[in-house]
Amino acid sequence: MSAATILEEEQKHALHSREFGFWIYLMTDAVIFALLFASYAVLAKNSAAGPTSKELFDLGRTSVETGLLLVSSLTFGMASIALMHDQKGRVVRWLIVTLLLGLAFLGMELSEFSGMIDKGAGPEVSGFLSAFFTLVGTHGLHVALGSLGIVVMIAQVLTKGLTAPVRSRLTRLGLFWHFLDIVWIGIFSVVYLPGVL
Amino acid sequence: MLGRLTIEALPFYSWVAMGGAAVTVGGGIAVFLLITWLRAWKVLWTDWLTSVDHKKIGIMYVVLALVMLVRGFVDALMMRAQQAFSLNTEGYLPPEHFEQIFSSHGTIMIFFVAMPFLTGLINIIVPQQIGARDVAFPFLNSVSLWMTAAGAGLVLISLVVGKFSQAGWTGYPPYSGVEYSPGVGVDYWLWALITSGVGSTLSGINFIVTIVKNRCPGMTFMRMPMFTWTSLCASILIAFAFPALTVVAGQLMLDRTLGFHFFTNGDGGNMMMFANLLWIWGHPEVYILVLPAFGIFSEVVATFSRKRLFGYTSLVYATACIALLSFTVWLHHFFTMGSSADVNAIFGIATMIIAVPTGVKIFDWLFTMYKGRIEFHPSMVYTIGFMVTFVIGGVTGVLLAIPPADYLMHNSTFLVAHFHNMLIPGALFGYFAGLNYWFPKALGFKLDTKWGIRSFWCWIIGFYLAFMPLYVLGFKGMSRRMEHYADPSWQPYLIVAGIGALFVLCGIACIAIQLYVSAKTWGSARDITGDPWNGRTLEWATSSPPAAYNFAVLPEVTDIDAFHDMKILGQAYQTPQHYEDIVMPKNTWVGLALGALAFGLGFAFVWHIWWLVALCFVLSLVCVAIRASDDNSDFVLPAAEVARIERERLAEISPADLHDMRDFVPRGVASGAPLTGTV
């Protein structure tokens, strides 16, 4: 076997391992979110002297945020389909759409946070708000890092083309992005929905 | 510019603290000068610091563990000295200082001795036991190492700049909150935990994938060596438990830094949530530390009893049971918190159930020894010492698992004696056994057995003298962590415990002498065959130290004791038909850089130097992005080069060096005939 083929062979195995490893990483991340959810559940009613969830949450805004994130998952899916068909240009275009949706989500979340802080409902006010900002903020931080990942991957697709490592990274980034979607559905159902009921 | 870091942070407030700082700084300077004097910087950089070879990373982990063991033990010695004399007096340590010492002792021993020791041993051995050429993610391995080292660095630098936590190694709020601990100590503790915890999580993921994906042909799960099994279970525990530590440390950090209310007294905080979250990590952690040691005992006991491991299948299932049950018992760390009797009863019963699979293991080891030809190698002696001593700890553990009894003994020195009784024989003796057993594999020459045996006797005598009195003191009502006391009937016991600590000091000195003596005479103790103990598992099939690729040709396995069978069948040490090109990972500086940045980030956060926090964070992201775009991280080692290395190795081995396997051939089977599953 030539050096090139043996490298390729080894690379195939390594990428396979990385995808499996990434699933396990996602599980560790899921544990983090699970415990943040649990913390929120424990502290949700502890609003002390501060405002309660009923006074703060606005389902209309949250619905738009949810819509943005769910559609971004769909558009990432479109990028993955384009990847299967080896259409480099379409991969990049769908990634850009996903990125824009992710950034729009982040923008809305940040404005929600700053609005709450302006209203005197910052994380230092009560146990409830600490848990809220930490859980939702951790999710937001993940979306921000995912967005950064999309930027890096757009650059990689443009400079390297759809090579095997780039494909593998895109697959893993996709897993990450869809995972964040699932976590958001949890946030919507555990934080926002019961919060206004 | 420098946040809250001022000249006040230097330890001019006490002679003892200044002494500690001087030793730390002096040690650092001495190492720096030694490396410069040996002109070893370049070698150190290219062969070690930037290495992604699992064996070298493993060795660096073990070195880190041994260095930190000395640091953590000095803490222990200072505490025992304080308590031996502080009857109705202040002793020589003021309370604030004593509190720092017991906090750093626990933190160091758990996070920077036990964790790196076991991670190091897993790193060196597991890939070889499963017939693999490396771990699944060599670069990630280097990141893990340097993250752990960064955490250790934060603990060490807290001796020099600022103070360490006074809130105990578990750091319960509200005392660890900013209201009662406004200084930097708890922040140092938190960042040491977070950085090393992230490193451990990554190690766990790495080992899981390595063991699941990189086993050689024929090695099914039920043919994996016991150490690999326990490492797999421990890694799964790491991956699922350490995120809890990250969460709880992050929450306390937010409480302290940004005024959040997770664990505060007022404003809707819930400090008991801290205890729950901490121990959701903390109890599995106990098994993370102990399971790999159980694996080492299993390997050692089979090798030095010259028998196949008794009850392999039951050992595997017992390990898996312990791993599962470890997630169901965390509440027994705080029965007194005030849960209902039913809740306490459930957790108490779950705790006692863990004794069952553990008992199964003890019997399996005993039956392995039964009618074996036992050789009293230091690692075997540590194993026997473990079995005898660990059972005592297990019995006191079952006692503590009874909630009403726990109400009486909670937070007493009985508890201190109990968990030291689990972790010193259960974990540390295992690692020492592993050190003696696998040292030739890692470095190519055997450790001196005489000093090994001496270290064992000092350790075990020291252990009994130091901790049996603490059981008694617990019954007599002594709380843990007392800086001074007023009951004169306690003092004799505390003096005995202090003498025990001196014996342990001798034990550590014996290990140091053992390393020194062995290094000095390494030529005569060289391990030429790669199999100094007539071992049974695949790690003994490689040379000592192994070539970078471990196996020139991947072995094929048909049973649990793969190498033992290869030797009987005459398949060991054979020149293969042909050699192949081997893909190897390239060294990289990125892991070291990420560790350095983690250290910088933690340090800056502790002192509220926000610009440096931001800088380190951004640079870390840049490093990750650079690495994530690098598709050129491997190189090919040509077959000719592999052939040269292997030929050199085989030429050195003469038939006289090989073990006589005639005794091991099953009766009625001619040598060379295929073996059935049982030997």
PDB file of C-alpha atoms in Angstrom, chain A residues 1 3 6-7 10 13 16-18 20-21 24-25 27-28 31-32 35-36 39 42-43 46 48 123-127 130-131 134 145 148 152 156 160 163 165 169, chain B residues 136-137 201 205 208-209 212-214 239-240 243-244 246-247 251 254 258-262 267-270 273 277 280 581-583 621 625 628-631 634 636:
ATOM      1  CA  MET A   1       0.000   0.000   0.000  1.00  0.00           C
ATOM      2  CA  ALA A   3       1.657   6.018   2.037  1.00  0.00           C
ATOM      3  CA  ILE A   6      -2.625   3.977   4.264  1.00  0.00           C
ATOM      4  CA  LEU A   7      -3.046   7.533   5.547  1.00  0.00           C
ATOM      5  CA  GLU A  10      -6.253   5.423   8.946  1.00  0.00           C
ATOM      6  CA  HIS A  13     -10.964   4.955  11.059  1.00  0.00           C
ATOM      7  CA  HIS A  16     -15.294   7.188  12.572  1.00  0.00           C
ATOM      8  CA  SER A  17     -13.901   7.258  16.121  1.00  0.00           C
ATOM      9  CA  ARG A  18     -14.350  11.002  16.288  1.00  0.00           C
ATOM     10  CA  PHE A  20     -18.528   8.141  18.130  1.00  0.00           C
ATOM     11  CA  GLY A  21     -16.512  10.259  20.567  1.00  0.00           C
ATOM     12  CA  ILE A  24     -20.227  10.706  24.047  1.00  0.00           C
ATOM     13  CA  TYR A  25     -19.201  14.340  24.353  1.00  0.00           C
ATOM     14  CA  MET A  27     -23.904  12.981  26.431  1.00  0.00           C
ATOM     15  CA  THR A  28     -21.575  14.737  28.867  1.00  0.00           C
ATOM     16  CA  VAL A  31     -25.585  15.816  31.793  1.00  0.00           C
ATOM     17  CA  ILE A  32     -24.563  19.444  32.249  1.00  0.00           C
ATOM     18  CA  LEU A  35     -28.302  19.316  36.125  1.00  0.00           C
ATOM     19  CA  LEU A  36     -28.935  22.917  35.124  1.00  0.00           C
ATOM     20  CA  SER A  39     -31.244  23.335  39.517  1.00  0.00           C
ATOM     21  CA  VAL A  42     -35.434  23.404  42.479  1.00  0.00           C
ATOM     22  CA  LEU A  43     -35.147  27.199  42.394  1.00  0.00           C
ATOM     23  CA  ASN A  46     -37.626  30.959  44.784  1.00  0.00           C
ATOM     24  CA  ALA A  48     -37.520  35.987  46.881  1.00  0.00           C
ATOM     25  CA  PRO A 123     -29.447  37.091  37.868  1.00  0.00           C
ATOM     26  CA  GLU A 124     -28.299  38.573  41.194  1.00  0.00           C
ATOM     27  CA  VAL A 125     -31.891  39.259  42.279  1.00  0.00           C
ATOM     28  CA  SER A 126     -33.084  35.786  43.272  1.00  0.00           C
ATOM     29  CA  GLY A 127     -32.382  32.082  43.126  1.00  0.00           C
ATOM     30  CA  SER A 130     -29.844  32.935  38.844  1.00  0.00           C
ATOM     31  CA  ALA A 131     -31.007  29.528  37.683  1.00  0.00           C
ATOM     32  CA  THR A 134     -27.501  30.185  33.958  1.00  0.00           C
ATOM     33  CA  LEU A 145     -19.825  28.609  20.021  1.00  0.00           C
ATOM     34  CA  LEU A 148     -18.341  30.252  15.576  1.00  0.00           C
ATOM     35  CA  VAL A 152     -14.892  28.079  10.744  1.00  0.00           C
ATOM     36  CA  GLN A 156     -12.960  25.222   5.594  1.00  0.00           C
ATOM     37  CA  LYS A 160     -10.398  22.866   1.481  1.00  0.00           C
ATOM     38  CA  THR A 163     -12.813  16.512   1.832  1.00  0.00           C
ATOM     39  CA  PRO A 165     -12.322  15.447   7.320  1.00  0.00           C
ATOM     40  CA  ARG A 169     -16.577  17.934  10.966  1.00  0.00           C
TER      41      ARG A 169
ATOM     42  CA  ALA B 136      -8.367   7.130  19.876  1.00  0.00           C
ATOM     43  CA  PHE B 137      -7.566  10.842  20.217  1.00  0.00           C
ATOM     44  CA  THR B 201     -13.913  14.527  31.251  1.00  0.00           C
ATOM     45  CA  ILE B 205     -14.343  10.253  26.526  1.00  0.00           C
ATOM     46  CA  ILE B 208     -14.205   5.021  26.180  1.00  0.00           C
ATOM     47  CA  VAL B 209     -13.706   5.478  22.433  1.00  0.00           C
ATOM     48  CA  VAL B 212     -14.708   0.472  22.238  1.00  0.00           C
ATOM     49  CA  LYS B 213     -13.156   1.208  18.833  1.00  0.00           C
ATOM     50  CA  ASN B 214      -9.462   0.299  18.925  1.00  0.00           C
ATOM     51  CA  ALA B 239     -17.854  10.974  31.425  1.00  0.00           C
ATOM     52  CA  PHE B 240     -21.147  10.951  33.314  1.00  0.00           C
ATOM     53  CA  PRO B 243     -20.009  17.232  34.224  1.00  0.00           C
ATOM     54  CA  ALA B 244     -21.775  17.450  37.600  1.00  0.00           C
ATOM     55  CA  THR B 246     -18.289  21.341  36.352  1.00  0.00           C
ATOM     56  CA  VAL B 247     -21.873  22.450  36.962  1.00  0.00           C
ATOM     57  CA  GLN B 251     -22.603  27.716  39.952  1.00  0.00           C
ATOM     58  CA  LEU B 254     -21.189  32.545  39.633  1.00  0.00           C
ATOM     59  CA  LEU B 258     -21.400  37.781  39.966  1.00  0.00           C
ATOM     60  CA  GLY B 259     -23.615  37.650  43.025  1.00  0.00           C
ATOM     61  CA  PHE B 260     -25.876  34.830  41.866  1.00  0.00           C
ATOM     62  CA  HIS B 261     -28.068  33.028  44.403  1.00  0.00           C
ATOM     63  CA  PHE B 262     -27.676  29.318  43.806  1.00  0.00           C
ATOM     64  CA  ASP B 267     -32.707  35.533  48.244  1.00  0.00           C
ATOM     65  CA  GLY B 268     -34.002  32.155  47.208  1.00  0.00           C
ATOM     66  CA  GLY B 269     -30.740  30.218  47.235  1.00  0.00           C
ATOM     67  CA  ASN B 270     -30.681  26.577  48.273  1.00  0.00           C
ATOM     68  CA  MET B 273     -28.563  21.720  46.346  1.00  0.00           C
ATOM     69  CA  LEU B 277     -24.817  18.232  43.023  1.00  0.00           C
ATOM     70  CA  ILE B 280     -23.684  13.284  42.352  1.00  0.00           C
ATOM     71  CA  ASP B 581       3.722   1.179   7.044  1.00  0.00           C
ATOM     72  CA  ILE B 582       2.303   2.632  10.235  1.00  0.00           C
ATOM     73  CA  VAL B 583       0.430   5.915  10.594  1.00  0.00           C
ATOM     74  CA  LEU B 621     -10.708  29.533  20.830  1.00  0.00           C
ATOM     75  CA  ALA B 625      -9.875  26.659  15.526  1.00  0.00           C
ATOM     76  CA  ALA B 628      -9.709  21.961  13.988  1.00  0.00           C
ATOM     77  CA  SER B 629      -8.511  23.113  10.570  1.00  0.00           C
ATOM     78  CA  ASP B 630      -5.355  21.006  10.527  1.00  0.00           C
ATOM     79  CA  ASP B 631      -5.732  17.988   8.255  1.00  0.00           C
ATOM     80  CA  ASP B 634      -0.411  12.333  10.996  1.00  0.00           C
ATOM     81  CA  VAL B 636       3.683   7.555   7.994  1.00  0.00           C
TER      82      VAL B 636
END
